[in-house]
Amino acid sequence: MPERVVSSDVVCPFCALACDDLGIEARGRALRVTAKGCERAKAAFARSTAEPEPAIDGRPCSRGEALDRAADLLAASRLPLFAGLATDTAGMRAVMALAEATGGILDHAQAPGLFANLLAMQSVGWFTATLAEARNRPDFVLLVGGDGSEAAPRLHERVLRPPRSLRGEGAPRRIVQLGGAPGTGAGIEHVPCPADRLLEAVGALRGLLAGARLPKAAHALLPEGALDGLASALREADYALVVWAAGAIGMPHRELLAEHLAELLKDLNARGRAAGLPLAGPGNVIGTNQVCAWQSGVPLRTGFAGGVPDYQPHRFATDSLLAAGSVDTLVWISGFTPAPAPAADLPRILVTTPLDAVPAQGVYLPVGTPGLDHEGSVYRTDSVVAMPVRALRPSRLPAVAEVLEHLKARLDAPTRT
């Protein structure tokens, strides 16, 4: 039996909360969460220990052969799309180098939620809190569109309802959820609101806070007295925290809701203290966007076909590009979980954690997982801290960064010029 190795204070890379208090037991390549992990973490750490070989159109091959075929595809491509982008900081740096070299376009699988927030921030600005501030300062929390657990399963335990905070042990904190399914945790007041009416409800709240007299139809958006009650609670709070997960809210034009919430925070800060906590999706979407921004000067959904960064937040969405046939090669990167690539009738290069079955089409390059198979770093949802993740088990699988660096080296080789 393999030797048992127990690690403490392990960072979990499987949601943007990046909890850093897990206990993990390793026996060879088998991992098990022994303390603190949520159900998502337990399933992800215990995932298959397989180390498959690369493949081309379903045929197993050497890594060198797969890299040569991938390099041929990219060399022949006029406009490749680098999508998925679930990788750590080093992996995204390698993606950037390859995209710039091939004139490719960048888009993350979690970009819809990311851009709902980014476009709001670019349009009107906002006040946001770090996780530490969100844990320690608020006396009133407004959850919009859900209780936050879909994006961050341990949000309430780690941030919103900690046993201790700087406000003092046992200090009261009221939590109200507007819309979404009722939260399962105790102590959350739920105010029903359909997802497609959230925008109107937040707009009505802003109106009340500004002293406007609203028509009866506006008050009818929520149960009787709820709108006035929420406005009073926000107005009277010493520190109000507004939490939302744009990617998990099932409504069109989520950027308008994020914009209204950003404006609500500005309204509240005119007379007191308030902050927002936008929750990001998984796959290190905040980290990949950070790398793109610091290396190119603009966020994701950027292309390099013209030799300079071309930021197109609407045009360069993966679904739109594939549906229109605008790109001719798909490089799908999924380094944390084996997320399937979108269906597309074009050459595909799949750089992913081990899949359940070898794909019948495309170049398949299996990679290890940051925080399990190799060390690296991922960014938290508040975007201010890069959390270090460790290698917890022996692995033959390379990191995304290693695979893409070898791929770029083949493209740069003198025999191709």
Short mmCIF file of C-alpha atoms in Angstrom, two decimals:
data_model
loop_
_atom_site.label_atom_id
_atom_site.label_comp_id
_atom_site.label_asym_id
_atom_site.label_seq_id
_atom_site.Cartn_x
_atom_site.Cartn_y
_atom_site.Cartn_z
CA MET A 1 0.00 0.00 0.00
CA PRO A 2 1.38 3.47 -0.86
CA GLU A 3 2.63 5.61 1.99
CA ARG A 4 0.03 7.87 3.58
CA VAL A 5 0.88 11.58 3.48
CA VAL A 6 -1.33 14.14 5.21
CA SER A 7 -1.17 17.86 4.34
CA SER A 8 -2.85 20.72 6.18
CA ASP A 9 -3.77 24.28 5.17
CA VAL A 10 -4.13 23.21 1.55
CA VAL A 11 -5.52 25.71 -0.98
CA CYS A 12 -8.49 24.42 -3.00
CA PRO A 13 -8.40 25.57 -6.67
CA PHE A 14 -11.92 24.49 -7.60
CA CYS A 15 -13.84 27.70 -6.95
CA ALA A 16 -12.92 31.38 -6.80
CA LEU A 17 -13.06 31.46 -3.00
CA ALA A 18 -9.74 29.51 -2.95
CA CYS A 19 -10.22 28.23 0.61
CA ASP A 20 -6.82 27.68 2.22
CA ASP A 21 -7.66 25.48 5.20
CA LEU A 22 -8.23 22.01 3.75
CA GLY A 23 -6.77 18.81 5.10
CA ILE A 24 -5.75 16.35 2.37
CA GLU A 25 -4.62 12.74 2.62
CA ALA A 26 -2.54 11.31 -0.23
CA ARG A 27 -1.88 7.61 -0.88
CA GLY A 28 0.11 7.45 -4.07
CA ARG A 29 -2.01 9.36 -6.61
CA ALA A 30 -5.24 8.90 -4.65
CA LEU A 31 -6.30 12.05 -2.75
CA ARG A 32 -8.98 12.49 -0.12
CA VAL A 33 -10.26 15.58 1.70
CA THR A 34 -10.06 14.90 5.43
CA ALA A 35 -11.02 18.33 6.78
CA LYS A 36 -12.88 21.51 5.83
CA GLY A 37 -13.70 20.82 2.18
CA CYS A 38 -17.10 21.34 0.55
CA GLU A 39 -18.76 18.64 -1.56
CA ARG A 40 -17.30 20.15 -4.73
CA ALA A 41 -13.79 19.98 -3.30
CA LYS A 42 -14.25 16.42 -2.06
CA ALA A 43 -15.36 15.24 -5.49
CA ALA A 44 -12.64 17.15 -7.34
CA PHE A 45 -9.74 16.01 -5.15
CA ALA A 46 -10.96 12.40 -5.34
CA ARG A 47 -11.27 12.44 -9.12
CA SER A 48 -9.68 9.76 -11.29
CA THR A 49 -5.99 9.04 -10.81
CA ALA A 50 -5.55 8.07 -14.46
CA GLU A 51 -2.59 9.40 -16.46
CA PRO A 52 -3.64 8.79 -20.07
CA GLU A 53 -1.42 9.08 -23.11
CA PRO A 54 -1.96 11.82 -25.71
CA ALA A 55 -3.98 10.93 -28.79
CA ILE A 56 -4.68 12.09 -32.32
CA ASP A 57 -8.22 11.44 -33.59
CA GLY A 58 -8.69 8.78 -30.94
CA ARG A 59 -5.38 7.00 -31.60
CA PRO A 60 -2.91 6.97 -28.66
CA CYS A 61 0.45 8.47 -29.50
CA SER A 62 3.53 9.98 -27.90
CA ARG A 63 3.45 13.49 -26.53
CA GLY A 64 5.98 14.59 -29.12
CA GLU A 65 3.79 13.29 -31.95
CA ALA A 66 0.73 15.06 -30.53
CA LEU A 67 2.67 18.31 -30.14
CA ASP A 68 3.94 18.07 -33.72
CA ARG A 69 0.39 17.62 -35.01
CA ALA A 70 -0.89 20.51 -32.87
CA ALA A 71 1.90 22.74 -34.17
CA ASP A 72 0.96 21.82 -37.76
CA LEU A 73 -2.66 22.79 -37.09
CA LEU A 74 -1.72 26.15 -35.57
CA ALA A 75 0.82 26.89 -38.30
CA ALA A 76 -1.92 26.39 -40.89
CA SER A 77 -4.54 28.36 -38.95
CA ARG A 78 -5.46 31.90 -39.98
CA LEU A 79 -7.52 32.68 -36.86
CA PRO A 80 -7.33 30.26 -33.90
CA LEU A 81 -9.53 30.58 -30.82
CA PHE A 82 -8.00 29.88 -27.41
CA ALA A 83 -11.04 29.11 -25.25
CA GLY A 84 -11.91 27.48 -21.94
CA LEU A 85 -8.71 28.95 -20.46
CA ALA A 86 -9.18 27.19 -17.12
CA THR A 87 -5.55 27.27 -16.03
CA ASP A 88 -3.25 28.76 -13.42
CA THR A 89 -1.15 31.91 -13.71
CA ALA A 90 1.79 30.22 -15.44
CA GLY A 91 -0.54 28.45 -17.83
CA MET A 92 -2.21 31.70 -18.85
CA ARG A 93 1.15 33.38 -19.44
CA ALA A 94 1.95 30.55 -21.86
CA VAL A 95 -1.48 30.97 -23.52
CA MET A 96 -0.76 34.67 -24.03
CA ALA A 97 2.57 33.97 -25.69
CA LEU A 98 1.02 31.41 -28.03
CA ALA A 99 -1.99 33.59 -28.89
CA GLU A 100 0.25 36.54 -29.72
CA ALA A 101 2.48 34.33 -31.88
CA THR A 102 -0.46 32.89 -33.85
CA GLY A 103 -2.76 35.94 -33.96
CA GLY A 104 -5.36 34.12 -31.89
CA ILE A 105 -8.41 35.19 -29.88
CA LEU A 106 -8.80 34.65 -26.10
CA ASP A 107 -12.03 33.82 -24.26
CA HIS A 108 -12.72 32.06 -20.94
CA ALA A 109 -15.55 29.58 -20.37
CA GLN A 110 -16.76 31.73 -17.45
CA ALA A 111 -16.58 34.98 -19.41
CA PRO A 112 -20.36 35.66 -19.46
CA GLY A 113 -20.40 36.28 -15.70
CA LEU A 114 -17.02 38.00 -15.76
CA PHE A 115 -18.09 40.47 -18.43
CA ALA A 116 -21.41 41.25 -16.78
CA ASN A 117 -19.26 42.69 -13.99
CA LEU A 118 -16.41 44.11 -16.08
CA LEU A 119 -18.72 46.04 -18.37
CA ALA A 120 -20.53 47.51 -15.36
CA MET A 121 -17.25 48.51 -13.74
CA GLN A 122 -16.01 50.08 -16.98
CA SER A 123 -19.29 51.93 -17.46
CA VAL A 124 -20.04 53.37 -14.00
CA GLY A 125 -17.29 52.29 -11.58
CA TRP A 126 -17.96 50.56 -8.26
CA PHE A 127 -17.00 50.04 -4.62
CA THR A 128 -15.96 46.45 -3.81
CA ALA A 129 -14.60 44.68 -0.75
CA THR A 130 -11.87 42.12 -0.19
CA LEU A 131 -12.89 38.83 1.40
CA ALA A 132 -11.30 39.96 4.67
CA GLU A 133 -13.34 43.16 4.70
CA ALA A 134 -16.51 41.25 3.78
CA ARG A 135 -15.85 38.88 6.67
CA ASN A 136 -15.15 41.52 9.29
CA ARG A 137 -17.06 44.74 8.60
CA PRO A 138 -20.71 44.38 7.50
CA ASP A 139 -23.70 44.45 9.82
CA PHE A 140 -26.14 43.98 6.92
CA VAL A 141 -25.71 41.72 3.87
CA LEU A 142 -27.93 41.76 0.78
CA LEU A 143 -27.61 38.66 -1.42
CA VAL A 144 -28.95 39.33 -4.92
CA GLY A 145 -30.20 36.52 -7.15
CA GLY A 146 -29.19 33.65 -4.87
CA ASP A 147 -27.36 32.81 -1.66
CA GLY A 148 -23.93 32.65 -3.36
CA SER A 149 -23.35 28.96 -2.65
CA GLU A 150 -23.44 27.92 -6.31
CA ALA A 151 -20.41 30.09 -7.04
CA ALA A 152 -18.71 29.64 -3.66
CA PRO A 153 -20.02 26.69 -1.60
CA ARG A 154 -18.30 27.80 1.63
CA LEU A 155 -19.13 31.51 1.27
CA HIS A 156 -21.34 31.66 4.36
CA GLU A 157 -19.01 29.59 6.53
CA ARG A 158 -15.84 31.42 5.51
CA VAL A 159 -17.02 34.96 4.83
CA LEU A 160 -20.60 35.93 5.58
CA ARG A 161 -21.21 34.18 8.91
CA PRO A 162 -17.84 33.67 10.55
CA PRO A 163 -17.71 32.66 14.23
CA ARG A 164 -15.53 35.70 14.94
CA SER A 165 -14.93 39.03 13.22
CA LEU A 166 -13.42 42.42 13.97
CA ARG A 167 -16.90 43.59 14.97
CA GLY A 168 -16.63 41.26 17.95
CA GLU A 169 -17.62 37.71 18.73
CA GLY A 170 -21.35 37.20 18.29
CA ALA A 171 -21.86 40.66 16.76
CA PRO A 172 -25.24 40.69 14.98
CA ARG A 173 -25.29 40.51 11.20
CA ARG A 174 -28.53 40.47 9.27
CA ILE A 175 -28.55 38.63 5.93
CA VAL A 176 -31.35 39.08 3.39
CA GLN A 177 -31.56 37.25 0.09
CA LEU A 178 -33.41 38.93 -2.78
CA GLY A 179 -34.53 36.42 -5.41
CA GLY A 180 -33.18 32.99 -6.25
CA ALA A 181 -34.04 29.74 -4.52
CA PRO A 182 -34.15 30.08 -0.71
CA GLY A 183 -30.75 29.45 0.84
CA THR A 184 -30.34 26.29 2.87
CA GLY A 185 -28.48 27.93 5.73
CA ALA A 186 -30.23 29.12 8.86
CA GLY A 187 -30.64 32.82 9.50
CA ILE A 188 -31.19 34.00 5.90
CA GLU A 189 -34.31 36.07 5.29
CA HIS A 190 -35.61 35.27 1.83
CA VAL A 191 -37.51 37.82 -0.26
CA PRO A 192 -38.96 36.16 -3.39
CA CYS A 193 -38.31 37.89 -6.71
CA PRO A 194 -38.29 36.29 -10.21
CA ALA A 195 -34.93 36.54 -11.94
CA ASP A 196 -36.40 38.60 -14.77
CA ARG A 197 -37.67 41.21 -12.27
CA LEU A 198 -34.46 41.63 -10.28
CA LEU A 199 -33.37 44.58 -12.37
CA GLU A 200 -36.65 46.38 -11.68
CA ALA A 201 -36.46 45.57 -7.97
CA VAL A 202 -32.95 46.98 -7.61
CA GLY A 203 -33.99 50.06 -9.58
CA ALA A 204 -36.96 50.54 -7.24
CA LEU A 205 -34.65 50.24 -4.24
CA ARG A 206 -32.45 52.97 -5.66
CA GLY A 207 -35.52 55.13 -6.15
CA LEU A 208 -36.61 54.73 -2.54
CA LEU A 209 -33.13 55.47 -1.26
CA ALA A 210 -33.16 58.66 -3.34
CA GLY A 211 -36.45 59.72 -1.72
CA ALA A 212 -38.66 59.07 -4.74
CA ARG A 213 -42.35 58.21 -4.43
CA LEU A 214 -42.83 54.97 -6.31
CA PRO A 215 -46.04 53.84 -8.02
CA LYS A 216 -47.94 50.87 -6.61
CA ALA A 217 -46.67 48.69 -9.45
CA ALA A 218 -43.09 49.12 -8.22
CA HIS A 219 -44.00 48.09 -4.68
CA ALA A 220 -45.84 45.06 -6.11
CA LEU A 221 -42.54 43.68 -7.42
CA LEU A 222 -41.89 42.19 -3.97
CA PRO A 223 -44.09 40.91 -1.14
CA GLU A 224 -45.93 43.63 0.77
CA GLY A 225 -43.60 45.92 2.71
CA ALA A 226 -40.44 44.13 1.53
CA LEU A 227 -39.22 46.94 -0.72
CA ASP A 228 -39.55 49.58 2.01
CA GLY A 229 -37.97 47.20 4.50
CA LEU A 230 -34.93 46.56 2.32
CA ALA A 231 -34.48 50.27 1.63
CA SER A 232 -34.63 51.03 5.37
CA ALA A 233 -32.14 48.27 6.19
CA LEU A 234 -29.67 49.54 3.58
CA ARG A 235 -30.13 53.13 4.70
CA GLU A 236 -29.62 52.35 8.40
CA ALA A 237 -26.73 49.88 8.11
CA ASP A 238 -23.36 50.93 9.48
CA TYR A 239 -21.75 48.87 6.72
CA ALA A 240 -23.84 47.21 4.01
CA LEU A 241 -22.43 44.45 1.82
CA VAL A 242 -24.12 43.55 -1.48
CA VAL A 243 -23.23 40.11 -2.88
CA TRP A 244 -24.04 38.70 -6.31
CA ALA A 245 -22.80 35.99 -8.68
CA ALA A 246 -23.51 37.29 -12.18
CA GLY A 247 -22.65 33.99 -13.86
CA ALA A 248 -25.21 32.10 -11.77
CA ILE A 249 -28.15 34.48 -12.25
CA GLY A 250 -30.48 33.20 -14.94
CA MET A 251 -31.54 36.42 -16.63
CA PRO A 252 -30.73 38.25 -19.87
CA HIS A 253 -28.57 41.37 -19.85
CA ARG A 254 -26.88 40.56 -16.57
CA GLU A 255 -24.50 43.47 -17.12
CA LEU A 256 -27.44 45.85 -16.58
CA LEU A 257 -28.15 44.27 -13.20
CA ALA A 258 -24.46 44.53 -12.25
CA GLU A 259 -24.51 48.17 -13.37
CA HIS A 260 -27.57 48.92 -11.22
CA LEU A 261 -25.90 47.23 -8.23
CA ALA A 262 -22.75 49.29 -8.82
CA GLU A 263 -24.87 52.45 -8.88
CA LEU A 264 -26.69 51.31 -5.73
CA LEU A 265 -23.33 51.02 -3.96
CA LYS A 266 -22.40 54.52 -5.06
CA ASP A 267 -25.74 55.81 -3.73
CA LEU A 268 -25.13 54.15 -0.36
CA ASN A 269 -21.58 55.46 -0.08
CA ALA A 270 -22.83 59.01 -0.50
CA ARG A 271 -24.26 58.77 3.02
CA GLY A 272 -22.47 55.86 4.72
CA ARG A 273 -20.30 52.83 4.01
CA ALA A 274 -21.16 50.01 1.64
CA ALA A 275 -19.30 47.64 -0.65
CA GLY A 276 -20.00 44.95 -3.20
CA LEU A 277 -18.72 41.39 -3.39
CA PRO A 278 -19.11 40.10 -6.97
CA LEU A 279 -18.52 36.35 -6.97
CA ALA A 280 -16.58 34.91 -9.91
CA GLY A 281 -17.00 31.52 -11.53
CA PRO A 282 -14.50 28.64 -11.36
CA GLY A 283 -11.52 27.91 -13.60
CA ASN A 284 -9.39 30.79 -12.26
CA VAL A 285 -11.33 33.22 -14.47
CA ILE A 286 -10.13 36.17 -12.35
CA GLY A 287 -6.51 35.03 -12.64
CA THR A 288 -6.60 34.49 -16.39
CA ASN A 289 -8.18 37.92 -16.85
CA GLN A 290 -5.50 39.46 -14.61
CA VAL A 291 -2.72 37.95 -16.71
CA CYS A 292 -4.36 39.12 -19.94
CA ALA A 293 -4.78 42.64 -18.56
CA TRP A 294 -1.25 43.06 -17.25
CA GLN A 295 0.38 41.61 -20.38
CA SER A 296 -1.80 43.24 -23.04
CA GLY A 297 -3.32 46.24 -21.26
CA VAL A 298 -6.91 45.02 -21.85
CA PRO A 299 -9.13 42.22 -20.47
CA LEU A 300 -10.05 38.89 -22.03
CA ARG A 301 -12.00 38.57 -25.25
CA THR A 302 -9.00 40.06 -26.94
CA GLY A 303 -7.49 39.03 -30.27
CA PHE A 304 -4.07 39.51 -31.82
CA ALA A 305 -4.83 39.02 -35.53
CA GLY A 306 -3.69 42.55 -36.35
CA GLY A 307 -0.46 42.27 -34.40
CA VAL A 308 -1.76 44.41 -31.51
CA PRO A 309 -4.36 43.64 -28.81
CA ASP A 310 -7.92 44.04 -30.13
CA TYR A 311 -10.44 44.06 -27.25
CA GLN A 312 -13.95 43.05 -28.40
CA PRO A 313 -16.04 42.00 -25.34
CA HIS A 314 -19.16 41.21 -27.39
CA ARG A 315 -17.81 40.05 -30.75
CA PHE A 316 -15.18 37.67 -29.35
CA ALA A 317 -17.52 35.46 -27.29
CA THR A 318 -16.79 31.77 -27.93
CA ASP A 319 -20.37 30.78 -28.81
CA SER A 320 -20.72 33.65 -31.26
CA LEU A 321 -17.40 32.98 -32.97
CA LEU A 322 -18.13 29.26 -33.39
CA ALA A 323 -21.70 29.81 -34.58
CA ALA A 324 -20.55 32.31 -37.21
CA GLY A 325 -17.62 30.16 -38.37
CA SER A 326 -15.29 33.08 -37.70
CA VAL A 327 -12.38 30.97 -36.41
CA ASP A 328 -10.70 28.00 -38.04
CA THR A 329 -9.02 26.21 -35.12
CA LEU A 330 -10.15 25.66 -31.51
CA VAL A 331 -7.59 25.31 -28.72
CA TRP A 332 -9.62 24.22 -25.68
CA ILE A 333 -7.89 24.49 -22.30
CA SER A 334 -9.45 22.94 -19.19
CA GLY A 335 -6.81 22.42 -16.55
CA PHE A 336 -8.94 22.03 -13.40
CA THR A 337 -11.83 19.76 -14.37
CA PRO A 338 -12.49 17.69 -17.52
CA ALA A 339 -14.97 20.14 -19.04
CA PRO A 340 -15.97 19.10 -22.57
CA ALA A 341 -15.10 21.39 -25.45
CA PRO A 342 -18.00 23.00 -27.33
CA ALA A 343 -19.16 21.19 -30.44
CA ALA A 344 -17.47 22.64 -33.50
CA ASP A 345 -16.68 21.29 -36.96
CA LEU A 346 -13.10 22.52 -37.11
CA PRO A 347 -9.65 21.29 -36.09
CA ARG A 348 -9.38 20.98 -32.31
CA ILE A 349 -6.49 20.89 -29.86
CA LEU A 350 -7.69 19.71 -26.44
CA VAL A 351 -5.37 20.56 -23.53
CA THR A 352 -7.34 19.17 -20.61
CA THR A 353 -7.22 17.19 -17.43
CA PRO A 354 -7.87 13.47 -18.13
CA LEU A 355 -11.19 12.90 -19.86
CA ASP A 356 -13.47 9.92 -19.21
CA ALA A 357 -12.93 8.78 -22.80
CA VAL A 358 -10.34 9.55 -25.45
CA PRO A 359 -11.91 12.05 -27.90
CA ALA A 360 -12.49 10.63 -31.36
CA GLN A 361 -11.43 13.85 -33.09
CA GLY A 362 -8.68 16.35 -32.56
CA VAL A 363 -5.34 16.40 -30.80
CA TYR A 364 -5.70 15.35 -27.15
CA LEU A 365 -2.96 16.51 -24.75
CA PRO A 366 -3.76 15.45 -21.15
CA VAL A 367 -2.39 17.74 -18.44
CA GLY A 368 -2.14 17.76 -14.67
CA THR A 369 -4.24 19.83 -12.30
CA PRO A 370 -2.75 22.82 -10.45
CA GLY A 371 -2.94 22.15 -6.74
CA LEU A 372 -3.00 18.38 -7.23
CA ASP A 373 -0.34 17.38 -9.76
CA HIS A 374 1.84 20.48 -9.79
CA GLU A 375 2.30 23.76 -7.96
CA GLY A 376 1.11 27.13 -9.24
CA SER A 377 -1.14 30.02 -8.24
CA VAL A 378 -4.80 30.99 -8.65
CA TYR A 379 -6.60 34.25 -7.93
CA ARG A 380 -9.44 34.67 -5.46
CA THR A 381 -12.76 36.20 -6.45
CA ASP A 382 -11.78 39.57 -4.92
CA SER A 383 -8.86 39.73 -7.41
CA VAL A 384 -6.33 41.03 -4.88
CA VAL A 385 -4.59 37.83 -3.78
CA ALA A 386 -2.89 35.09 -5.80
CA MET A 387 -3.11 31.93 -3.72
CA PRO A 388 -0.25 29.40 -4.02
CA VAL A 389 -1.31 25.82 -4.75
CA ARG A 390 0.90 22.79 -4.13
CA ALA A 391 1.74 19.50 -5.79
CA LEU A 392 0.12 16.87 -3.56
CA ARG A 393 0.94 13.68 -5.46
CA PRO A 394 3.48 12.27 -7.92
CA SER A 395 2.47 12.82 -11.52
CA ARG A 396 3.67 12.15 -15.05
CA LEU A 397 1.19 14.66 -16.44
CA PRO A 398 2.70 17.99 -17.54
CA ALA A 399 1.28 21.39 -16.59
CA VAL A 400 -0.63 23.46 -19.15
CA ALA A 401 2.28 25.91 -19.22
CA GLU A 402 4.76 23.15 -20.08
CA VAL A 403 2.63 21.79 -22.93
CA LEU A 404 2.03 25.22 -24.47
CA GLU A 405 5.67 26.26 -24.13
CA HIS A 406 6.73 23.10 -26.02
CA LEU A 407 4.06 23.83 -28.63
CA LYS A 408 5.30 27.40 -29.13
CA ALA A 409 8.89 26.17 -29.38
CA ARG A 410 7.84 23.93 -32.28
CA LEU A 411 6.16 26.88 -34.02
CA ASP A 412 9.25 29.01 -33.49
CA ALA A 413 11.63 26.33 -34.81
CA PRO A 414 13.74 27.48 -37.82
CA THR A 415 12.42 24.61 -39.96
CA ARG A 416 8.98 26.27 -39.96
CA THR A 417 10.17 29.66 -41.18
#
